[in-house]
mmCIF file of C-alpha atoms in Angstrom:
data_model
loop_
_atom_site.group_PDB
_atom_site.id
_atom_site.type_symbol
_atom_site.label_atom_id
_atom_site.label_comp_id
_atom_site.label_asym_id
_atom_site.label_seq_id
_atom_site.Cartn_x
_atom_site.Cartn_y
_atom_site.Cartn_z
ATOM 1 C CA MET A 1 0.323 0.257 -0.076
ATOM 2 C CA ILE A 2 0.989 3.824 -0.639
ATOM 3 C CA LYS A 3 1.132 6.360 1.996
ATOM 4 C CA GLU A 4 -2.616 7.570 1.206
ATOM 5 C CA GLU A 5 -4.162 4.002 1.508
ATOM 6 C CA TYR A 6 -2.343 3.308 4.769
ATOM 7 C CA ASN A 7 -3.602 7.090 6.044
ATOM 8 C CA SER A 8 -7.259 5.986 4.729
ATOM 9 C CA LYS A 9 -7.279 2.689 6.275
ATOM 10 C CA ILE A 10 -6.067 4.269 9.896
ATOM 11 C CA ALA A 11 -8.797 7.182 9.598
ATOM 12 C CA GLU A 12 -11.538 4.505 9.044
ATOM 13 C CA MET A 13 -10.322 2.336 11.739
ATOM 14 C CA LEU A 14 -10.014 5.556 14.311
ATOM 15 C CA SER A 15 -13.406 6.760 13.390
ATOM 16 C CA ALA A 16 -14.964 3.043 14.101
ATOM 17 C CA LEU A 17 -13.001 3.196 17.482
ATOM 18 C CA ARG A 18 -14.248 6.687 18.266
ATOM 19 C CA ASN A 19 -17.787 5.215 17.474
ATOM 20 C CA ARG A 20 -17.503 2.683 20.237
ATOM 21 C CA GLY A 21 -16.221 5.044 22.639
ATOM 22 C CA ILE A 22 -12.750 4.224 22.617
ATOM 23 C CA LYS A 23 -10.608 6.947 23.953
ATOM 24 C CA GLY A 24 -7.204 5.953 23.181
ATOM 25 C CA ILE A 25 -5.068 3.500 21.926
ATOM 26 C CA LEU A 26 -2.275 1.327 24.215
ATOM 27 C CA ALA A 27 0.169 -1.028 22.848
ATOM 28 C CA PHE A 28 2.157 -3.900 24.272
ATOM 29 C CA SER A 29 5.858 -4.584 22.799
ATOM 30 C CA GLY A 30 8.043 -7.155 24.044
ATOM 31 C CA SER A 31 9.013 -10.498 24.003
ATOM 32 C CA VAL A 32 10.585 -13.198 26.734
ATOM 33 C CA PRO A 33 12.706 -16.523 26.777
ATOM 34 C CA ARG A 34 10.949 -19.574 27.309
ATOM 35 C CA GLU A 35 11.782 -19.685 30.846
ATOM 36 C CA LEU A 36 10.043 -16.538 31.548
ATOM 37 C CA GLU A 37 6.660 -16.956 29.751
ATOM 38 C CA GLU A 38 4.775 -17.820 32.791
ATOM 39 C CA ARG A 39 5.928 -14.485 34.484
ATOM 40 C CA ALA A 40 5.220 -12.406 31.359
ATOM 41 C CA LYS A 41 1.910 -13.872 31.638
ATOM 42 C CA THR A 42 1.342 -12.734 35.123
ATOM 43 C CA ILE A 43 2.670 -9.311 33.995
ATOM 44 C CA VAL A 44 -0.039 -8.952 31.132
ATOM 45 C CA GLU A 45 -2.688 -10.096 33.464
ATOM 46 C CA GLU A 46 -1.748 -7.899 36.056
ATOM 47 C CA SER A 47 -1.778 -5.118 33.377
ATOM 48 C CA PHE A 48 -5.326 -6.140 32.194
ATOM 49 C CA GLU A 49 -6.985 -6.085 35.837
ATOM 50 C CA VAL A 50 -6.377 -2.299 35.349
ATOM 51 C CA LEU A 51 -6.935 -1.699 31.877
ATOM 52 C CA LYS A 52 -10.238 -3.481 31.762
ATOM 53 C CA ASN A 53 -11.887 -0.536 33.239
ATOM 54 C CA TYR A 54 -10.866 1.954 30.820
ATOM 55 C CA PRO A 55 -12.314 2.561 27.275
ATOM 56 C CA LEU A 56 -9.336 1.853 25.265
ATOM 57 C CA ALA A 57 -7.881 -0.088 22.273
ATOM 58 C CA ILE A 58 -5.016 -2.374 22.852
ATOM 59 C CA GLN A 59 -2.531 -2.732 19.958
ATOM 60 C CA THR A 60 -0.138 -5.417 19.378
ATOM 61 C CA GLY A 61 2.594 -6.526 16.633
ATOM 62 C CA GLY A 62 -0.419 -8.802 15.580
ATOM 63 C CA THR A 63 1.423 -12.342 15.332
ATOM 64 C CA LYS A 64 0.986 -15.264 17.702
ATOM 65 C CA PHE A 65 4.310 -14.796 19.599
ATOM 66 C CA ASP A 66 4.291 -14.707 23.608
ATOM 67 C CA ILE A 67 3.552 -10.925 24.640
ATOM 68 C CA GLN A 68 1.494 -10.101 21.679
ATOM 69 C CA ASN A 69 -0.495 -13.297 21.987
ATOM 70 C CA TYR A 70 -1.194 -12.941 25.818
ATOM 71 C CA ALA A 71 -2.232 -9.114 25.541
ATOM 72 C CA ALA A 72 -4.618 -10.433 22.530
ATOM 73 C CA GLU A 73 -6.121 -13.206 24.569
ATOM 74 C CA ALA A 74 -6.720 -10.970 27.611
ATOM 75 C CA SER A 75 -8.348 -7.928 25.414
ATOM 76 C CA LYS A 76 -10.675 -10.324 23.825
ATOM 77 C CA ARG A 77 -11.783 -11.420 27.382
ATOM 78 C CA PHE A 78 -12.620 -8.232 28.269
ATOM 79 C CA GLY A 79 -13.890 -7.173 25.036
ATOM 80 C CA MET A 80 -11.436 -4.429 24.258
ATOM 81 C CA PRO A 81 -10.875 -3.778 20.574
ATOM 82 C CA LEU A 82 -7.538 -5.522 19.164
ATOM 83 C CA ILE A 83 -5.284 -3.952 16.799
ATOM 84 C CA GLY A 84 -2.823 -5.879 14.870
ATOM 85 C CA VAL A 85 0.439 -3.895 13.048
ATOM 86 C CA TYR A 86 2.931 -6.186 11.468
ATOM 87 C CA PRO A 87 4.756 -6.492 8.201
ATOM 88 C CA SER A 88 3.794 -8.832 5.450
ATOM 89 C CA ARG A 89 6.371 -11.056 6.237
ATOM 90 C CA GLY A 90 4.387 -11.714 9.619
ATOM 91 C CA LEU A 91 1.070 -12.397 7.717
ATOM 92 C CA LYS A 92 1.492 -16.403 8.267
ATOM 93 C CA TYR A 93 1.590 -15.592 12.055
ATOM 94 C CA ARG A 94 -1.110 -13.414 12.352
ATOM 95 C CA LEU A 95 -3.504 -13.647 15.083
ATOM 96 C CA ASP A 96 -6.684 -14.969 14.210
ATOM 97 C CA ASN A 97 -8.888 -12.641 16.461
ATOM 98 C CA LEU A 98 -7.683 -9.020 15.231
ATOM 99 C CA ASP A 99 -10.462 -6.612 14.912
ATOM 100 C CA PHE A 100 -7.970 -4.207 12.881
ATOM 101 C CA ALA A 101 -5.280 -5.968 11.078
ATOM 102 C CA ILE A 102 -2.740 -3.522 9.485
ATOM 103 C CA GLU A 103 -0.140 -5.503 7.349
ATOM 104 C CA VAL A 104 2.649 -3.051 6.573
ATOM 105 C CA SER A 105 4.320 -3.500 2.911
ATOM 106 C CA PRO A 106 8.076 -2.959 2.621
ATOM 107 C CA ARG A 107 9.196 0.427 1.050
ATOM 108 C CA TYR A 108 11.939 -1.528 -0.703
ATOM 109 C CA GLY A 109 12.873 -5.044 -1.095
ATOM 110 C CA THR A 110 11.301 -7.768 0.392
ATOM 111 C CA SER A 111 9.456 -7.844 3.542
ATOM 112 C CA GLU A 112 11.339 -7.767 6.803
ATOM 113 C CA TRP A 113 10.691 -7.953 10.653
ATOM 114 C CA GLY A 114 10.832 -4.409 11.629
ATOM 115 C CA ASP A 115 9.175 -2.860 8.503
ATOM 116 C CA ASP A 116 5.832 -2.209 10.423
ATOM 117 C CA THR A 117 8.087 -0.096 13.263
ATOM 118 C CA GLU A 118 6.912 3.245 11.728
ATOM 119 C CA ILE A 119 3.157 2.453 12.020
ATOM 120 C CA PHE A 120 3.402 0.691 15.371
ATOM 121 C CA ALA A 121 5.248 3.603 16.964
ATOM 122 C CA LYS A 122 2.785 6.125 15.895
ATOM 123 C CA LEU A 123 -0.468 4.929 16.291
ATOM 124 C CA PRO A 124 -0.515 4.235 20.303
ATOM 125 C CA GLN A 125 -0.627 6.993 22.967
ATOM 126 C CA ALA A 126 0.580 4.601 25.396
ATOM 127 C CA VAL A 127 3.136 1.763 25.201
ATOM 128 C CA GLU A 128 3.796 -1.087 27.891
ATOM 129 C CA ILE A 129 7.213 -2.686 26.980
ATOM 130 C CA ILE A 130 7.782 -6.121 28.812
ATOM 131 C CA GLY A 131 11.244 -7.554 28.508
ATOM 132 C CA GLY A 132 12.138 -7.687 24.855
ATOM 133 C CA SER A 133 14.798 -8.610 22.521
ATOM 134 C CA VAL A 134 16.094 -6.921 19.216
ATOM 135 C CA GLY A 135 12.965 -6.314 17.637
ATOM 136 C CA THR A 136 11.145 -4.680 20.785
ATOM 137 C CA LEU A 137 14.505 -2.869 20.478
ATOM 138 C CA ILE A 138 13.779 -1.544 17.189
ATOM 139 C CA GLU A 139 10.097 -0.246 18.182
ATOM 140 C CA PHE A 140 11.611 1.086 21.595
ATOM 141 C CA GLY A 141 14.102 3.171 19.688
ATOM 142 C CA HIS A 142 11.653 4.523 17.134
ATOM 143 C CA LEU A 143 9.172 5.612 20.129
ATOM 144 C CA ILE A 144 11.903 7.514 21.658
ATOM 145 C CA LYS A 145 12.764 9.469 18.427
ATOM 146 C CA VAL A 146 8.966 10.204 17.660
ATOM 147 C CA ASN A 147 8.749 11.754 21.224
ATOM 148 C CA ASP A 148 11.881 13.896 20.584
ATOM 149 C CA SER A 149 9.594 15.617 17.742
ATOM 150 C CA LYS A 150 6.538 15.734 19.859
ATOM 151 C CA PHE A 151 8.457 17.446 22.681
ATOM 152 C CA LYS A 152 9.794 20.082 20.502
ATOM 153 C CA GLU A 153 6.559 20.844 18.538
ATOM 154 C CA LYS A 154 4.736 20.420 22.066
ATOM 155 C CA ARG A 155 2.593 17.676 21.303
ATOM 156 C CA ASP A 156 1.237 14.966 23.677
ATOM 157 C CA LEU A 157 4.243 12.366 23.933
ATOM 158 C CA ILE A 158 3.599 8.489 23.932
ATOM 159 C CA TYR A 159 3.925 7.551 27.329
ATOM 160 C CA ILE A 160 6.221 4.266 27.617
ATOM 161 C CA ALA A 161 6.030 1.818 30.694
ATOM 162 C CA PRO A 162 9.065 -0.362 30.531
ATOM 163 C CA VAL A 163 8.676 -3.757 32.599
ATOM 164 C CA VAL A 164 11.799 -5.243 33.751
ATOM 165 C CA PHE A 165 12.795 -8.896 34.859
ATOM 166 C CA ASP A 166 15.042 -9.963 38.027
ATOM 167 C CA GLY A 167 17.981 -11.337 36.867
ATOM 168 C CA ILE A 168 17.956 -10.729 33.238
ATOM 169 C CA ILE A 169 18.694 -7.826 31.017
ATOM 170 C CA THR A 170 16.265 -6.922 28.496
ATOM 171 C CA THR A 171 15.187 -4.103 26.208
ATOM 172 C CA ALA A 172 12.757 -2.854 28.571
ATOM 173 C CA ASP A 173 16.011 -2.066 30.651
ATOM 174 C CA ILE A 174 17.009 1.065 28.492
ATOM 175 C CA GLY A 175 14.425 2.783 29.755
ATOM 176 C CA TYR A 176 15.698 3.147 33.260
ATOM 177 C CA ILE A 177 19.563 2.608 32.376
ATOM 178 C CA PHE A 178 20.266 4.420 29.020
ATOM 179 C CA PRO A 179 21.169 8.026 29.287
ATOM 180 C CA LEU A 180 18.311 9.723 27.716
ATOM 181 C CA LYS A 181 17.872 13.569 27.485
ATOM 182 C CA PRO A 182 15.312 15.140 30.388
ATOM 183 C CA GLU A 183 12.727 15.823 27.814
ATOM 184 C CA GLN A 184 12.992 11.951 26.968
ATOM 185 C CA LYS A 185 12.883 11.020 30.641
ATOM 186 C CA GLU A 186 9.150 12.902 30.625
ATOM 187 C CA ALA A 187 7.695 9.785 28.968
ATOM 188 C CA PHE A 188 8.742 7.244 31.625
ATOM 189 C CA PRO A 189 7.729 6.288 34.848
ATOM 190 C CA LYS A 190 10.170 8.006 37.657
ATOM 191 C CA GLU A 191 10.795 4.602 39.497
ATOM 192 C CA LYS A 192 11.777 1.297 38.086
ATOM 193 C CA ILE A 193 9.024 -1.184 37.382
ATOM 194 C CA VAL A 194 9.988 -4.902 38.012
ATOM 195 C CA GLU A 195 7.626 -7.474 37.184
ATOM 196 C CA ASN A 196 4.579 -5.767 37.913
ATOM 197 C CA GLY A 197 1.987 -5.126 35.341
ATOM 198 C CA ARG A 198 -0.408 -3.393 37.387
ATOM 199 C CA LYS A 199 2.119 -0.384 38.163
ATOM 200 C CA ALA A 200 2.802 -0.272 34.422
ATOM 201 C CA ALA A 201 -0.655 -0.039 33.653
ATOM 202 C CA GLU A 202 -1.787 2.357 36.475
ATOM 203 C CA PHE A 203 1.110 4.949 35.674
ATOM 204 C CA LEU A 204 -0.087 4.794 31.660
ATOM 205 C CA VAL A 205 -3.785 5.302 32.416
ATOM 206 C CA ASN A 206 -2.747 8.280 34.743
ATOM 207 C CA LYS A 207 -0.732 9.799 32.068
ATOM 208 C CA LEU A 208 -3.406 9.153 29.275
ATOM 209 C CA GLY A 209 -6.213 10.916 31.961
ATOM 210 C CA VAL A 210 -8.720 8.339 30.420
ATOM 211 C CA GLN A 211 -12.166 7.786 32.521
#
């Protein structure tokens, strides 16, 4: 698709969400090794104990891999609209229960993981990052750069709640150990969130001010 087609499709989706009373989009990003899957599921469940009470749509990478799948299952259980943003390469792994599917074609060459990052990082108003590896790192970096422009132009920031794990370094740790500029830090919690989905979700909904 070309830019105009993406803009039209996303505008239609946003209109449909507004018609359902949805006030914002909250994305989940991240991944975990197999030994942390149960801990990650618990974090997602804790998050949704908060999120289920708010008029939000949930965005994921749209595929059936760990964090994305856990968030998708929870969003469906609580009747929250589910958005998937994924590259064409990810079509065969696409979740079956998406309300809105945004497949991102490559601008150049063949489809690769990460081609979807531009749209993934621009759609939500808030993002919960749980663990994460290289793919999450691409999304995290893009979110920070988007916020640079938003800060300079006095637009609303995309709020980011990284959730880290005890005993392992993941992409989420960047939010607490990377030397971010003061204006970049405004999008993050002041205290590290360790394996606590409720704290992450509460930080994000408070920043969004949704009722």
